[in-house]
Amino acid sequence: EGGAAAALIIGVPVCLALVGSTGLSLVANIGQGSYPVSYPVPATTTALTMNVSGQLTIKPTTARQATLTGTAHYSVVRAALAEHTAGRTTTIGYGCSFPDGNCGLDATVMIPATITSLTANSGSGDATVTGTTGPVNLSTGDGNVSVSHASGPLTLNANSGNIQVSDVTSPTLSASSGDGGITATKVTSRTITANTNSGSVTGSGIATARITASSGDGDITITLTSVPDYEIGRAHV
């Protein structure tokens, strides 16, 4: 009887927790919704920060101000785009109050030359950058990062996704991934830093004055077009 009572005492809260979790998931699935988003960033903005937790695409524009368009996803309670501008700095965010279900903003952001600082986090979504000329600081959680035809300084971080860089002439390139790999093709830069925890680092057509590459468990294979100063960990060059 004592064992049965103990099992009952332990089992009831566990069952209630499972029922509660299942109920939340069911409600979240039933209550999913989405709506289009269009936001013109103030024309005075020179520094832009975004935290959207979704698929993110960044492209250049010849217009005088940045714009964000896309689709917002939520569960049960409709969430709103949050924006704040102070001086020449604008911050954009998107988050949901319901603790379960699909929440994120799949967005395309058009960046003019007047944006001299861009910081973006796409959460679990992929992030793609093409043709930017200013500094870009880009990070993802589980998503992949892809950058091409950029000429401004790049700082790229992925928690578990892959990072791919191609046709880049950035003065500085810093790429860091936890479990994902880093691939660079046709990159010209004064300094390059590439670090992974367990992924591989692969580079071809690399022209740089200094390169630093390291990987915990992955291989490093880099083909250089010149002989720079370099520091390599677990490398095959």
Short mmCIF file of N, CA and C in Angstrom, two decimals, residues 39-136:
data_model
loop_
_atom_site.label_atom_id
_atom_site.label_comp_id
_atom_site.label_asym_id
_atom_site.label_seq_id
_atom_site.Cartn_x
_atom_site.Cartn_y
_atom_site.Cartn_z
N TYR A 39 6.97 47.58 -42.62
CA TYR A 39 7.42 48.63 -41.70
C TYR A 39 8.53 49.45 -42.35
N PRO A 40 8.29 50.75 -42.56
CA PRO A 40 9.35 51.63 -43.06
C PRO A 40 10.20 52.14 -41.89
N VAL A 41 11.47 51.83 -41.92
CA VAL A 41 12.38 52.30 -40.86
C VAL A 41 12.58 53.80 -41.02
N PRO A 42 12.57 54.56 -39.93
CA PRO A 42 12.76 56.01 -40.05
C PRO A 42 13.99 56.36 -40.89
N ALA A 43 13.85 57.35 -41.77
CA ALA A 43 14.92 57.70 -42.70
C ALA A 43 16.17 58.24 -42.00
N THR A 44 16.01 58.68 -40.75
CA THR A 44 17.16 59.20 -40.00
C THR A 44 18.01 58.10 -39.39
N THR A 45 17.57 56.84 -39.47
CA THR A 45 18.27 55.72 -38.84
C THR A 45 19.59 55.41 -39.53
N THR A 46 20.65 55.29 -38.74
CA THR A 46 21.95 54.85 -39.26
C THR A 46 22.40 53.56 -38.60
N ALA A 47 21.83 53.23 -37.45
CA ALA A 47 22.14 51.97 -36.75
C ALA A 47 20.84 51.20 -36.56
N LEU A 48 20.82 49.96 -37.08
CA LEU A 48 19.59 49.15 -37.05
C LEU A 48 19.87 47.83 -36.35
N THR A 49 19.01 47.49 -35.36
CA THR A 49 19.11 46.22 -34.64
C THR A 49 17.80 45.47 -34.78
N MET A 50 17.88 44.15 -35.11
CA MET A 50 16.68 43.35 -35.29
C MET A 50 16.79 42.02 -34.55
N ASN A 51 15.70 41.61 -33.93
CA ASN A 51 15.58 40.30 -33.29
C ASN A 51 14.22 39.74 -33.69
N VAL A 52 14.20 38.91 -34.75
CA VAL A 52 12.92 38.54 -35.35
C VAL A 52 12.55 37.07 -35.16
N SER A 53 13.48 36.20 -34.84
CA SER A 53 13.22 34.78 -34.59
C SER A 53 12.45 34.13 -35.74
N GLY A 54 13.01 34.24 -36.94
CA GLY A 54 12.38 33.64 -38.11
C GLY A 54 13.34 33.69 -39.29
N GLN A 55 12.85 33.34 -40.47
CA GLN A 55 13.66 33.41 -41.67
C GLN A 55 13.95 34.87 -41.99
N LEU A 56 15.23 35.19 -42.21
CA LEU A 56 15.62 36.58 -42.40
C LEU A 56 16.45 36.73 -43.67
N THR A 57 16.02 37.65 -44.54
CA THR A 57 16.75 37.95 -45.77
C THR A 57 17.09 39.43 -45.78
N ILE A 58 18.36 39.74 -46.01
CA ILE A 58 18.83 41.12 -46.00
C ILE A 58 19.44 41.44 -47.35
N LYS A 59 18.96 42.53 -47.98
CA LYS A 59 19.43 42.93 -49.30
C LYS A 59 19.67 44.44 -49.33
N PRO A 60 20.47 44.91 -50.28
CA PRO A 60 20.69 46.35 -50.39
C PRO A 60 19.57 47.02 -51.19
N THR A 61 19.41 48.31 -51.00
CA THR A 61 18.46 49.09 -51.77
C THR A 61 19.04 50.46 -52.06
N THR A 62 18.62 51.06 -53.16
CA THR A 62 19.06 52.41 -53.49
C THR A 62 18.15 53.47 -52.87
N ALA A 63 17.12 53.03 -52.20
CA ALA A 63 16.20 53.97 -51.52
C ALA A 63 16.92 54.65 -50.36
N ARG A 64 16.31 55.68 -49.83
CA ARG A 64 16.94 56.46 -48.77
C ARG A 64 16.68 55.90 -47.37
N GLN A 65 15.72 54.96 -47.25
CA GLN A 65 15.43 54.39 -45.94
C GLN A 65 15.24 52.89 -46.03
N ALA A 66 15.50 52.23 -44.91
CA ALA A 66 15.35 50.78 -44.85
C ALA A 66 13.87 50.43 -44.71
N THR A 67 13.51 49.25 -45.21
CA THR A 67 12.14 48.76 -45.07
C THR A 67 12.16 47.30 -44.67
N LEU A 68 11.18 46.90 -43.89
CA LEU A 68 11.00 45.51 -43.48
C LEU A 68 9.63 45.05 -43.94
N THR A 69 9.59 43.95 -44.69
CA THR A 69 8.33 43.35 -45.09
C THR A 69 8.39 41.86 -44.82
N GLY A 70 7.24 41.25 -44.59
CA GLY A 70 7.26 39.81 -44.34
C GLY A 70 5.96 39.31 -43.77
N THR A 71 6.04 38.16 -43.11
CA THR A 71 4.87 37.52 -42.52
C THR A 71 5.13 37.19 -41.05
N ALA A 72 4.24 37.64 -40.20
CA ALA A 72 4.34 37.37 -38.75
C ALA A 72 3.49 36.15 -38.41
N HIS A 73 4.07 35.23 -37.63
CA HIS A 73 3.37 34.02 -37.20
C HIS A 73 3.17 34.06 -35.69
N TYR A 74 2.02 33.56 -35.22
CA TYR A 74 1.73 33.56 -33.78
C TYR A 74 0.78 32.42 -33.46
N SER A 75 0.59 32.14 -32.16
CA SER A 75 -0.37 31.15 -31.69
C SER A 75 -1.28 31.77 -30.65
N VAL A 76 -2.58 31.61 -30.84
CA VAL A 76 -3.64 32.02 -29.91
C VAL A 76 -3.73 33.55 -29.77
N VAL A 77 -2.66 34.18 -29.27
CA VAL A 77 -2.67 35.63 -29.05
C VAL A 77 -1.85 36.31 -30.13
N ARG A 78 -2.48 37.18 -30.88
CA ARG A 78 -1.79 37.89 -31.95
C ARG A 78 -0.69 38.78 -31.38
N ALA A 79 0.52 38.59 -31.88
CA ALA A 79 1.66 39.40 -31.43
C ALA A 79 1.87 40.55 -32.40
N ALA A 80 2.54 41.58 -31.92
CA ALA A 80 2.77 42.77 -32.73
C ALA A 80 4.27 43.04 -32.87
N LEU A 81 4.62 43.66 -33.97
CA LEU A 81 6.00 44.09 -34.19
C LEU A 81 6.32 45.21 -33.20
N ALA A 82 7.45 45.08 -32.53
CA ALA A 82 7.88 46.11 -31.58
C ALA A 82 9.02 46.91 -32.19
N GLU A 83 8.91 48.22 -32.15
CA GLU A 83 9.99 49.05 -32.68
C GLU A 83 10.21 50.25 -31.77
N HIS A 84 11.46 50.65 -31.71
CA HIS A 84 11.82 51.80 -30.89
C HIS A 84 12.95 52.55 -31.57
N THR A 85 12.80 53.85 -31.67
CA THR A 85 13.83 54.69 -32.28
C THR A 85 14.27 55.75 -31.28
N ALA A 86 15.57 55.82 -31.08
CA ALA A 86 16.15 56.85 -30.22
C ALA A 86 17.32 57.47 -30.97
N GLY A 87 17.17 58.73 -31.31
CA GLY A 87 18.21 59.37 -32.10
C GLY A 87 18.30 58.73 -33.48
N ARG A 88 19.47 58.21 -33.82
CA ARG A 88 19.67 57.56 -35.11
C ARG A 88 19.70 56.04 -35.02
N THR A 89 19.26 55.50 -33.88
CA THR A 89 19.26 54.06 -33.66
C THR A 89 17.83 53.52 -33.59
N THR A 90 17.54 52.50 -34.39
CA THR A 90 16.23 51.86 -34.39
C THR A 90 16.37 50.39 -34.04
N THR A 91 15.52 49.92 -33.12
CA THR A 91 15.50 48.52 -32.71
C THR A 91 14.15 47.91 -33.06
N ILE A 92 14.18 46.76 -33.73
CA ILE A 92 12.96 46.05 -34.12
C ILE A 92 12.96 44.68 -33.47
N GLY A 93 11.83 44.29 -32.89
CA GLY A 93 11.73 42.98 -32.26
C GLY A 93 10.38 42.35 -32.52
N TYR A 94 10.31 41.03 -32.35
CA TYR A 94 9.04 40.33 -32.49
C TYR A 94 9.05 39.13 -31.55
N GLY A 95 8.02 39.03 -30.72
CA GLY A 95 7.91 37.91 -29.78
C GLY A 95 6.46 37.67 -29.43
N CYS A 96 6.15 36.45 -28.96
CA CYS A 96 4.78 36.07 -28.64
C CYS A 96 4.60 35.85 -27.15
N SER A 97 3.39 36.14 -26.66
CA SER A 97 3.10 35.97 -25.23
C SER A 97 2.66 34.55 -24.91
N PHE A 98 2.10 33.80 -25.89
CA PHE A 98 1.67 32.43 -25.63
C PHE A 98 2.89 31.52 -25.60
N PRO A 99 3.02 30.64 -24.59
CA PRO A 99 4.27 29.89 -24.38
C PRO A 99 4.50 28.71 -25.32
N ASP A 100 3.59 28.45 -26.25
CA ASP A 100 3.75 27.28 -27.12
C ASP A 100 3.34 27.66 -28.53
N GLY A 101 3.70 26.80 -29.50
CA GLY A 101 3.28 27.03 -30.86
C GLY A 101 4.30 27.78 -31.69
N ASN A 102 3.88 28.11 -32.91
CA ASN A 102 4.75 28.77 -33.87
C ASN A 102 4.77 30.27 -33.64
N CYS A 103 5.94 30.81 -33.41
CA CYS A 103 6.09 32.25 -33.23
C CYS A 103 7.34 32.72 -33.95
N GLY A 104 7.19 33.63 -34.88
CA GLY A 104 8.36 34.14 -35.59
C GLY A 104 7.95 35.11 -36.67
N LEU A 105 8.93 35.85 -37.15
CA LEU A 105 8.70 36.82 -38.21
C LEU A 105 9.63 36.49 -39.36
N ASP A 106 9.06 36.00 -40.46
CA ASP A 106 9.83 35.77 -41.68
C ASP A 106 9.90 37.09 -42.43
N ALA A 107 11.10 37.66 -42.54
CA ALA A 107 11.21 39.03 -43.01
C ALA A 107 12.27 39.22 -44.08
N THR A 108 11.99 40.16 -44.96
CA THR A 108 12.99 40.66 -45.92
C THR A 108 13.26 42.11 -45.57
N VAL A 109 14.53 42.44 -45.36
CA VAL A 109 14.91 43.79 -44.97
C VAL A 109 15.79 44.39 -46.06
N MET A 110 15.37 45.54 -46.57
CA MET A 110 16.13 46.25 -47.59
C MET A 110 16.96 47.34 -46.91
N ILE A 111 18.28 47.28 -47.12
CA ILE A 111 19.19 48.15 -46.39
C ILE A 111 19.84 49.17 -47.33
N PRO A 112 19.67 50.47 -47.07
CA PRO A 112 20.34 51.49 -47.88
C PRO A 112 21.76 51.74 -47.39
N ALA A 113 22.52 52.49 -48.15
CA ALA A 113 23.91 52.80 -47.77
C ALA A 113 23.97 53.67 -46.52
N THR A 114 22.86 54.33 -46.17
CA THR A 114 22.84 55.19 -44.99
C THR A 114 22.87 54.40 -43.68
N ILE A 115 22.59 53.09 -43.74
CA ILE A 115 22.69 52.25 -42.54
C ILE A 115 24.15 51.85 -42.38
N THR A 116 24.81 52.41 -41.39
CA THR A 116 26.24 52.18 -41.19
C THR A 116 26.52 51.12 -40.13
N SER A 117 25.47 50.60 -39.49
CA SER A 117 25.63 49.54 -38.49
C SER A 117 24.37 48.68 -38.49
N LEU A 118 24.55 47.38 -38.73
CA LEU A 118 23.42 46.46 -38.76
C LEU A 118 23.70 45.26 -37.87
N THR A 119 22.82 45.03 -36.89
CA THR A 119 22.90 43.88 -36.00
C THR A 119 21.59 43.12 -36.09
N ALA A 120 21.67 41.82 -36.38
CA ALA A 120 20.44 41.05 -36.57
C ALA A 120 20.58 39.65 -35.97
N ASN A 121 19.48 39.17 -35.36
CA ASN A 121 19.40 37.82 -34.81
C ASN A 121 18.13 37.18 -35.34
N SER A 122 18.29 36.05 -36.06
CA SER A 122 17.12 35.39 -36.65
C SER A 122 16.64 34.21 -35.81
N GLY A 123 17.15 34.04 -34.60
CA GLY A 123 16.69 32.98 -33.72
C GLY A 123 16.92 31.61 -34.33
N SER A 124 15.85 30.86 -34.56
CA SER A 124 15.99 29.51 -35.11
C SER A 124 15.86 29.48 -36.63
N GLY A 125 15.64 30.63 -37.25
CA GLY A 125 15.50 30.67 -38.69
C GLY A 125 16.83 30.88 -39.39
N ASP A 126 16.84 30.63 -40.71
CA ASP A 126 18.03 30.89 -41.51
C ASP A 126 18.16 32.39 -41.77
N ALA A 127 19.40 32.84 -41.96
CA ALA A 127 19.65 34.24 -42.28
C ALA A 127 20.49 34.32 -43.54
N THR A 128 20.05 35.13 -44.50
CA THR A 128 20.74 35.28 -45.77
C THR A 128 21.02 36.76 -46.02
N VAL A 129 22.27 37.07 -46.35
CA VAL A 129 22.68 38.45 -46.62
C VAL A 129 23.32 38.50 -48.00
N THR A 130 22.90 39.47 -48.80
CA THR A 130 23.45 39.62 -50.14
C THR A 130 23.73 41.09 -50.44
N GLY A 131 24.96 41.38 -50.86
CA GLY A 131 25.28 42.68 -51.43
C GLY A 131 25.36 43.85 -50.48
N THR A 132 25.52 43.62 -49.19
CA THR A 132 25.61 44.74 -48.25
C THR A 132 26.99 45.39 -48.32
N THR A 133 27.04 46.70 -48.02
CA THR A 133 28.29 47.45 -48.07
C THR A 133 28.76 47.93 -46.71
N GLY A 134 27.87 47.93 -45.72
CA GLY A 134 28.23 48.38 -44.38
C GLY A 134 28.51 47.23 -43.44
N PRO A 135 28.89 47.52 -42.19
CA PRO A 135 29.17 46.48 -41.20
C PRO A 135 27.91 45.66 -40.89
N VAL A 136 28.09 44.34 -40.80
CA VAL A 136 26.98 43.44 -40.48
C VAL A 136 27.40 42.51 -39.35
#
